[in-house]
mmCIF file of C-alpha atoms in Angstrom:
data_model
loop_
_atom_site.group_PDB
_atom_site.id
_atom_site.type_symbol
_atom_site.label_atom_id
_atom_site.label_comp_id
_atom_site.label_asym_id
_atom_site.label_seq_id
_atom_site.Cartn_x
_atom_site.Cartn_y
_atom_site.Cartn_z
ATOM 1 C CA MET N 151 -13.032 24.144 14.360
ATOM 2 C CA LYS N 152 -13.586 24.399 10.459
ATOM 3 C CA ASN N 153 -9.956 24.405 9.209
ATOM 4 C CA PRO N 154 -7.248 23.555 11.990
ATOM 5 C CA LYS N 155 -3.760 24.220 10.680
ATOM 6 C CA ASN N 156 -1.680 22.559 13.224
ATOM 7 C CA ILE N 157 -2.854 19.248 14.457
ATOM 8 C CA LEU N 158 -1.527 16.793 17.126
ATOM 9 C CA ILE N 159 -2.631 13.082 17.191
ATOM 10 C CA THR N 160 -1.493 10.288 19.555
ATOM 11 C CA GLY N 161 -1.895 6.553 18.665
ATOM 12 C CA ALA N 162 -1.275 7.612 14.897
ATOM 13 C CA SER N 163 0.343 4.535 13.601
ATOM 14 C CA SER N 164 -2.772 2.307 13.127
ATOM 15 C CA GLY N 165 -6.505 2.350 13.181
ATOM 16 C CA ILE N 166 -8.444 5.739 13.772
ATOM 17 C CA GLY N 167 -5.419 7.608 14.531
ATOM 18 C CA GLU N 168 -3.708 6.748 11.144
ATOM 19 C CA ALA N 169 -6.874 7.326 9.263
ATOM 20 C CA LEU N 170 -7.227 10.697 10.983
ATOM 21 C CA SER N 171 -3.655 11.478 10.094
ATOM 22 C CA LEU N 172 -3.937 10.655 6.519
ATOM 23 C CA PHE N 173 -7.296 12.610 6.228
ATOM 24 C CA TYR N 174 -6.174 15.796 7.635
ATOM 25 C CA ALA N 175 -2.603 15.748 5.831
ATOM 26 C CA GLU N 176 -2.357 18.205 3.002
ATOM 27 C CA ALA N 177 -0.348 21.248 2.108
ATOM 28 C CA GLY N 178 -0.375 23.949 4.543
ATOM 29 C CA ARG N 179 -0.979 21.803 7.496
ATOM 30 C CA THR N 180 1.483 20.765 10.283
ATOM 31 C CA MET N 181 1.118 17.376 11.865
ATOM 32 C CA PHE N 182 2.494 16.144 15.107
ATOM 33 C CA LEU N 183 2.246 12.525 15.436
ATOM 34 C CA CYS N 184 3.106 9.924 18.090
ATOM 35 C CA ALA N 185 2.857 6.326 18.540
ATOM 36 C CA ARG N 186 4.792 3.311 20.093
ATOM 37 C CA ASN N 187 5.509 1.278 17.052
ATOM 38 C CA GLU N 188 8.291 3.082 15.248
ATOM 39 C CA GLU N 189 8.129 1.208 11.802
ATOM 40 C CA ARG N 190 4.382 1.905 11.454
ATOM 41 C CA LEU N 191 4.552 5.554 12.670
ATOM 42 C CA ASN N 192 7.410 6.097 10.027
ATOM 43 C CA ALA N 193 5.139 4.790 7.343
ATOM 44 C CA VAL N 194 2.311 7.090 8.250
ATOM 45 C CA GLU N 195 4.652 10.003 8.672
ATOM 46 C CA GLU N 196 5.912 9.230 4.902
ATOM 47 C CA ARG N 197 2.219 9.044 3.545
ATOM 48 C CA CYS N 198 1.378 12.355 5.281
ATOM 49 C CA ARG N 199 4.510 14.008 3.639
ATOM 50 C CA GLN N 200 3.348 12.782 0.295
ATOM 51 C CA LYS N 201 0.183 14.575 0.807
ATOM 52 C CA GLY N 202 1.912 17.778 1.294
ATOM 53 C CA ALA N 203 1.924 18.176 4.954
ATOM 54 C CA SER N 204 4.756 19.081 7.275
ATOM 55 C CA VAL N 205 5.097 16.199 9.845
ATOM 56 C CA TYR N 206 6.931 15.831 12.974
ATOM 57 C CA ALA N 207 6.689 12.139 14.351
ATOM 58 C CA LYS N 208 7.819 10.836 17.661
ATOM 59 C CA VAL N 209 7.875 7.445 19.232
ATOM 60 C CA LEU N 210 6.227 7.804 22.516
ATOM 61 C CA ASP N 211 4.397 5.981 25.202
ATOM 62 C CA VAL N 212 1.384 7.984 26.193
ATOM 63 C CA THR N 213 1.784 6.717 29.770
ATOM 64 C CA ASP N 214 5.098 8.514 30.031
ATOM 65 C CA GLU N 215 3.661 11.780 31.646
ATOM 66 C CA ALA N 216 6.905 13.857 31.389
ATOM 67 C CA SER N 217 7.804 12.976 27.854
ATOM 68 C CA MET N 218 4.349 13.501 26.696
ATOM 69 C CA ARG N 219 4.417 16.979 28.320
ATOM 70 C CA ASP N 220 7.721 17.824 26.875
ATOM 71 C CA TRP N 221 6.595 16.649 23.472
ATOM 72 C CA ILE N 222 3.321 18.672 23.492
ATOM 73 C CA PHE N 223 5.052 21.853 24.604
ATOM 74 C CA ASP N 224 7.741 21.425 22.130
ATOM 75 C CA SER N 225 5.169 20.815 19.365
ATOM 76 C CA ASP N 226 3.180 23.896 20.323
ATOM 77 C CA GLU N 227 6.536 25.969 20.145
ATOM 78 C CA ILE N 228 6.998 24.785 16.579
ATOM 79 C CA ALA N 229 3.422 25.589 15.533
ATOM 80 C CA PRO N 230 0.645 26.673 18.025
ATOM 81 C CA LEU N 231 -1.715 23.832 18.206
ATOM 82 C CA ASP N 232 -5.214 24.118 16.940
ATOM 83 C CA LEU N 233 -6.439 20.505 17.175
ATOM 84 C CA VAL N 234 -5.441 17.902 19.777
ATOM 85 C CA ILE N 235 -6.702 14.406 19.224
ATOM 86 C CA ALA N 236 -6.277 12.133 22.285
ATOM 87 C CA ASN N 237 -6.734 8.668 20.395
ATOM 88 C CA ALA N 238 -4.303 6.068 21.765
ATOM 89 C CA GLY N 239 -5.863 3.357 23.498
ATOM 90 C CA VAL N 240 -5.548 -0.446 24.117
ATOM 91 C CA SER N 241 -8.030 -3.306 25.036
ATOM 92 C CA ALA N 242 -7.292 -6.823 26.457
ATOM 93 C CA GLY N 243 -7.928 -8.503 22.970
ATOM 94 C CA PRO N 244 -10.172 -11.519 22.653
ATOM 95 C CA GLY N 245 -9.319 -12.577 26.184
ATOM 96 C CA GLY N 246 -10.696 -15.903 27.474
ATOM 97 C CA PRO N 247 -13.171 -17.392 30.116
ATOM 98 C CA GLU N 248 -10.983 -15.837 33.102
ATOM 99 C CA GLY N 249 -11.460 -12.406 31.749
ATOM 100 C CA GLU N 250 -9.290 -9.419 32.203
ATOM 101 C CA THR N 251 -6.369 -9.999 34.280
ATOM 102 C CA GLU N 252 -4.976 -7.508 36.815
ATOM 103 C CA ALA N 253 -2.031 -6.620 34.738
ATOM 104 C CA GLN N 254 -4.380 -6.139 31.585
ATOM 105 C CA THR N 255 -6.730 -3.911 33.702
ATOM 106 C CA ARG N 256 -4.029 -1.717 35.147
ATOM 107 C CA GLN N 257 -2.452 -1.267 31.720
ATOM 108 C CA ILE N 258 -5.878 -0.595 29.893
ATOM 109 C CA PHE N 259 -6.509 2.171 32.710
ATOM 110 C CA SER N 260 -2.940 3.516 32.321
ATOM 111 C CA VAL N 261 -3.140 3.925 28.548
ATOM 112 C CA ASN N 262 -6.916 4.688 27.990
ATOM 113 C CA VAL N 263 -7.130 7.159 30.955
ATOM 114 C CA GLY N 264 -3.679 8.109 31.923
ATOM 115 C CA GLY N 265 -2.707 8.528 28.283
ATOM 116 C CA VAL N 266 -5.532 10.880 27.694
ATOM 117 C CA LEU N 267 -4.803 12.872 30.750
ATOM 118 C CA ASN N 268 -1.120 13.113 29.721
ATOM 119 C CA THR N 269 -2.203 14.458 26.393
ATOM 120 C CA VAL N 270 -4.939 16.807 27.110
ATOM 121 C CA LEU N 271 -3.713 18.458 30.399
ATOM 122 C CA PRO N 272 -0.456 19.869 28.794
ATOM 123 C CA ALA N 273 -2.412 20.873 25.775
ATOM 124 C CA MET N 274 -4.895 22.506 27.835
ATOM 125 C CA GLN N 275 -2.239 24.972 29.346
ATOM 126 C CA LYS N 276 -1.355 26.145 25.969
ATOM 127 C CA LEU N 277 -4.784 26.445 24.453
ATOM 128 C CA ARG N 278 -6.108 28.234 27.621
ATOM 129 C CA LEU N 279 -3.427 31.132 27.265
ATOM 130 C CA ARG N 280 -4.599 31.608 23.534
ATOM 131 C CA LYS N 281 -8.266 31.223 24.651
ATOM 132 C CA SER N 282 -8.690 28.987 21.414
ATOM 133 C CA GLY N 283 -8.253 25.572 20.024
ATOM 134 C CA GLN N 284 -9.958 22.231 20.048
ATOM 135 C CA ILE N 285 -9.495 19.009 21.704
ATOM 136 C CA ALA N 286 -11.109 15.561 20.977
ATOM 137 C CA VAL N 287 -10.842 12.638 23.034
ATOM 138 C CA ILE N 288 -11.679 9.192 21.723
ATOM 139 C CA SER N 289 -13.902 7.246 23.894
ATOM 140 C CA SER N 290 -16.141 4.329 22.676
ATOM 141 C CA LEU N 291 -19.752 3.296 22.547
ATOM 142 C CA ALA N 292 -18.501 0.712 25.189
ATOM 143 C CA GLY N 293 -18.255 3.541 27.560
ATOM 144 C CA TYR N 294 -22.094 3.831 27.685
ATOM 145 C CA ARG N 295 -22.463 0.995 30.141
ATOM 146 C CA GLY N 296 -20.087 -1.292 31.908
ATOM 147 C CA LEU N 297 -19.710 -4.457 29.850
ATOM 148 C CA PRO N 298 -19.225 -7.950 31.730
ATOM 149 C CA SER N 299 -16.902 -8.970 28.788
ATOM 150 C CA ALA N 300 -14.737 -6.050 29.010
ATOM 151 C CA PRO N 301 -14.986 -4.313 32.446
ATOM 152 C CA ALA N 302 -11.454 -2.301 32.280
ATOM 153 C CA TYR N 303 -12.034 -1.333 28.686
ATOM 154 C CA SER N 304 -15.689 -0.301 28.952
ATOM 155 C CA GLY N 305 -14.979 1.543 32.430
ATOM 156 C CA SER N 306 -11.889 3.370 31.008
ATOM 157 C CA LYS N 307 -13.808 4.635 27.901
ATOM 158 C CA ASN N 308 -16.746 5.572 30.278
ATOM 159 C CA ALA N 309 -14.081 7.806 32.304
ATOM 160 C CA VAL N 310 -12.909 9.430 29.194
ATOM 161 C CA ARG N 311 -16.542 10.135 27.971
ATOM 162 C CA ALA N 312 -17.665 11.656 31.197
ATOM 163 C CA TRP N 313 -14.416 13.710 31.678
ATOM 164 C CA GLY N 314 -14.477 14.978 28.021
ATOM 165 C CA GLU N 315 -18.128 16.128 28.332
ATOM 166 C CA ALA N 316 -17.429 17.915 31.680
ATOM 167 C CA LEU N 317 -14.488 19.586 30.019
ATOM 168 C CA ARG N 318 -16.602 20.676 27.231
ATOM 169 C CA GLY N 319 -18.581 22.765 29.508
ATOM 170 C CA TRP N 320 -15.862 24.032 31.600
ATOM 171 C CA LEU N 321 -13.628 25.222 28.698
ATOM 172 C CA ALA N 322 -16.240 26.614 26.257
ATOM 173 C CA PRO N 323 -16.400 30.163 28.019
ATOM 174 C CA GLU N 324 -12.611 30.331 27.408
ATOM 175 C CA GLY N 325 -13.113 29.763 23.575
ATOM 176 C CA ILE N 326 -11.910 26.137 23.634
ATOM 177 C CA GLU N 327 -13.930 23.426 21.874
ATOM 178 C CA VAL N 328 -14.041 19.961 23.489
ATOM 179 C CA ASN N 329 -15.526 16.893 21.682
ATOM 180 C CA VAL N 330 -16.189 13.171 22.707
ATOM 181 C CA VAL N 331 -15.871 10.672 19.907
ATOM 182 C CA CYS N 332 -17.642 7.315 20.668
ATOM 183 C CA PRO N 333 -17.245 4.869 17.869
ATOM 184 C CA GLY N 334 -18.473 1.516 17.420
ATOM 185 C CA PHE N 335 -16.424 -1.448 15.817
ATOM 186 C CA VAL N 336 -13.632 0.163 13.607
ATOM 187 C CA ALA N 337 -11.028 -1.701 11.695
ATOM 188 C CA SER N 338 -7.920 -1.498 13.972
ATOM 189 C CA ARG N 339 -5.328 -3.512 15.792
ATOM 190 C CA ILE N 340 -7.865 -3.741 18.611
ATOM 191 C CA THR N 341 -10.595 -4.916 16.752
ATOM 192 C CA GLU N 342 -8.501 -7.373 14.577
ATOM 193 C CA LYS N 343 -7.998 -9.484 17.512
ATOM 194 C CA ASN N 344 -11.677 -9.849 18.381
ATOM 195 C CA LYS N 345 -13.316 -13.339 17.909
ATOM 196 C CA PHE N 346 -16.945 -12.402 18.515
ATOM 197 C CA PRO N 347 -19.613 -10.721 16.349
ATOM 198 C CA MET N 348 -18.966 -7.092 15.596
ATOM 199 C CA PRO N 349 -22.174 -5.448 14.094
ATOM 200 C CA PHE N 350 -22.017 -2.417 11.733
ATOM 201 C CA PHE N 351 -18.063 -3.009 11.430
ATOM 202 C CA MET N 352 -16.700 0.052 9.916
ATOM 203 C CA GLN N 353 -13.305 0.908 7.839
ATOM 204 C CA ALA N 354 -11.042 3.337 9.557
ATOM 205 C CA ASP N 355 -11.019 5.816 6.555
ATOM 206 C CA LYS N 356 -14.781 6.104 6.764
ATOM 207 C CA ALA N 357 -14.672 6.592 10.562
ATOM 208 C CA ALA N 358 -12.202 9.458 10.192
ATOM 209 C CA LYS N 359 -14.523 11.255 7.678
ATOM 210 C CA ILE N 360 -17.264 11.047 10.268
ATOM 211 C CA ILE N 361 -15.050 12.228 13.130
ATOM 212 C CA ALA N 362 -13.653 15.061 11.065
ATOM 213 C CA LYS N 363 -17.157 16.077 10.002
ATOM 214 C CA GLY N 364 -18.270 16.137 13.604
ATOM 215 C CA LEU N 365 -15.230 18.218 14.811
ATOM 216 C CA SER N 366 -15.748 20.896 12.174
ATOM 217 C CA LYS N 367 -19.145 21.194 13.454
ATOM 218 C CA ASN N 368 -18.067 21.261 17.018
ATOM 219 C CA LYS N 369 -20.456 18.437 18.006
ATOM 220 C CA GLY N 370 -20.337 17.584 21.581
ATOM 221 C CA ARG N 371 -20.764 13.974 21.022
ATOM 222 C CA ILE N 372 -19.679 12.104 17.725
ATOM 223 C CA THR N 373 -21.199 8.869 17.963
ATOM 224 C CA PHE N 374 -21.515 6.180 15.048
ATOM 225 C CA PRO N 375 -22.853 3.985 13.564
ATOM 226 C CA PHE N 376 -26.308 5.332 14.361
ATOM 227 C CA PRO N 377 -27.920 1.874 14.950
ATOM 228 C CA LEU N 378 -25.366 0.800 17.437
ATOM 229 C CA ALA N 379 -24.967 4.178 19.009
ATOM 230 C CA PHE N 380 -28.866 4.105 19.646
ATOM 231 C CA ALA N 381 -28.761 0.525 21.179
ATOM 232 C CA SER N 382 -25.741 1.646 23.457
ATOM 233 C CA TRP N 383 -27.284 4.758 24.671
ATOM 234 C CA LEU N 384 -30.632 2.778 25.238
ATOM 235 C CA THR N 385 -28.584 0.075 27.245
ATOM 236 C CA GLY N 386 -27.191 2.983 29.214
ATOM 237 C CA ALA N 387 -30.405 4.492 30.225
ATOM 238 C CA MET N 388 -31.902 1.134 31.083
ATOM 239 C CA PRO N 389 -32.743 0.448 34.737
ATOM 240 C CA SER N 390 -30.040 -2.006 36.171
ATOM 241 C CA PHE N 391 -32.260 -4.997 36.437
ATOM 242 C CA ILE N 392 -33.077 -4.952 32.635
ATOM 243 C CA ALA N 393 -29.592 -4.040 31.643
ATOM 244 C CA ASP N 394 -28.258 -6.930 33.752
ATOM 245 C CA VAL N 395 -30.601 -9.372 31.693
ATOM 246 C CA VAL N 396 -29.387 -7.763 28.284
ATOM 247 C CA LEU N 397 -25.899 -7.701 28.944
ATOM 248 C CA THR N 398 -25.409 -11.286 30.179
ATOM 249 C CA ARG N 399 -26.866 -12.429 26.880
ATOM 250 C CA LEU N 400 -24.197 -10.556 24.726
ATOM 251 C CA PRO N 401 -21.727 -12.974 22.854
ATOM 252 C CA LYS N 402 -18.796 -13.820 25.046
ATOM 253 C CA LYS N 403 -15.232 -12.856 24.270
ATOM 254 C CA GLY N 404 -13.466 -15.791 22.378
ATOM 255 C CA ALA N 405 -16.811 -17.329 21.597
#
């Protein structure tokens, strides 16, 4: 979509969500933002208002299905949604030799997959009635192949990627655009915890510009940076016996 007027973004208090909120905020736009951290969300809300946007911010947990549905329906009543960005996500952090715990695994899937479902499914109901609109889901280059150092994170992002790509084909005949965003390492509260090498590390404002450009062109997959995207794609396409060797040589979390 070239010029969305009414935009909803989850996980808007930091990282890519914050950067996208600030990128899109301008006079004539209505922004609906949610996050769990009230202090950071209020700060983003104020900065968006200073840029001229009308802003409605709400403290929400994306795993709360009923609250998310109510918020999205209420937002759409205020201003019919043009663009919905399901961005909220978590990881297990740097971890340790024991790997992701059971609690971390369940939490990661609940937020990264359940949170996307709780955002997209209610939004779809409204967009399909109008036969217009755009949905972006934030996956990751980690979703191209299961990573031994982050099974739950890479698994959850793989699910989001596959579901988003399937939705794109399903909803296109109804006039709804669906885009899957697969970033590499971007400055965020997730990556700031990492204690391992992060090649081609990128600031969030630069990532937001790349994402917004891809959305304006309705690109099916928005992947970046190119060297890491190509390496991730190649690893995903490798036969298992080769990928197993490559992936076991990657730096371990906490190393």
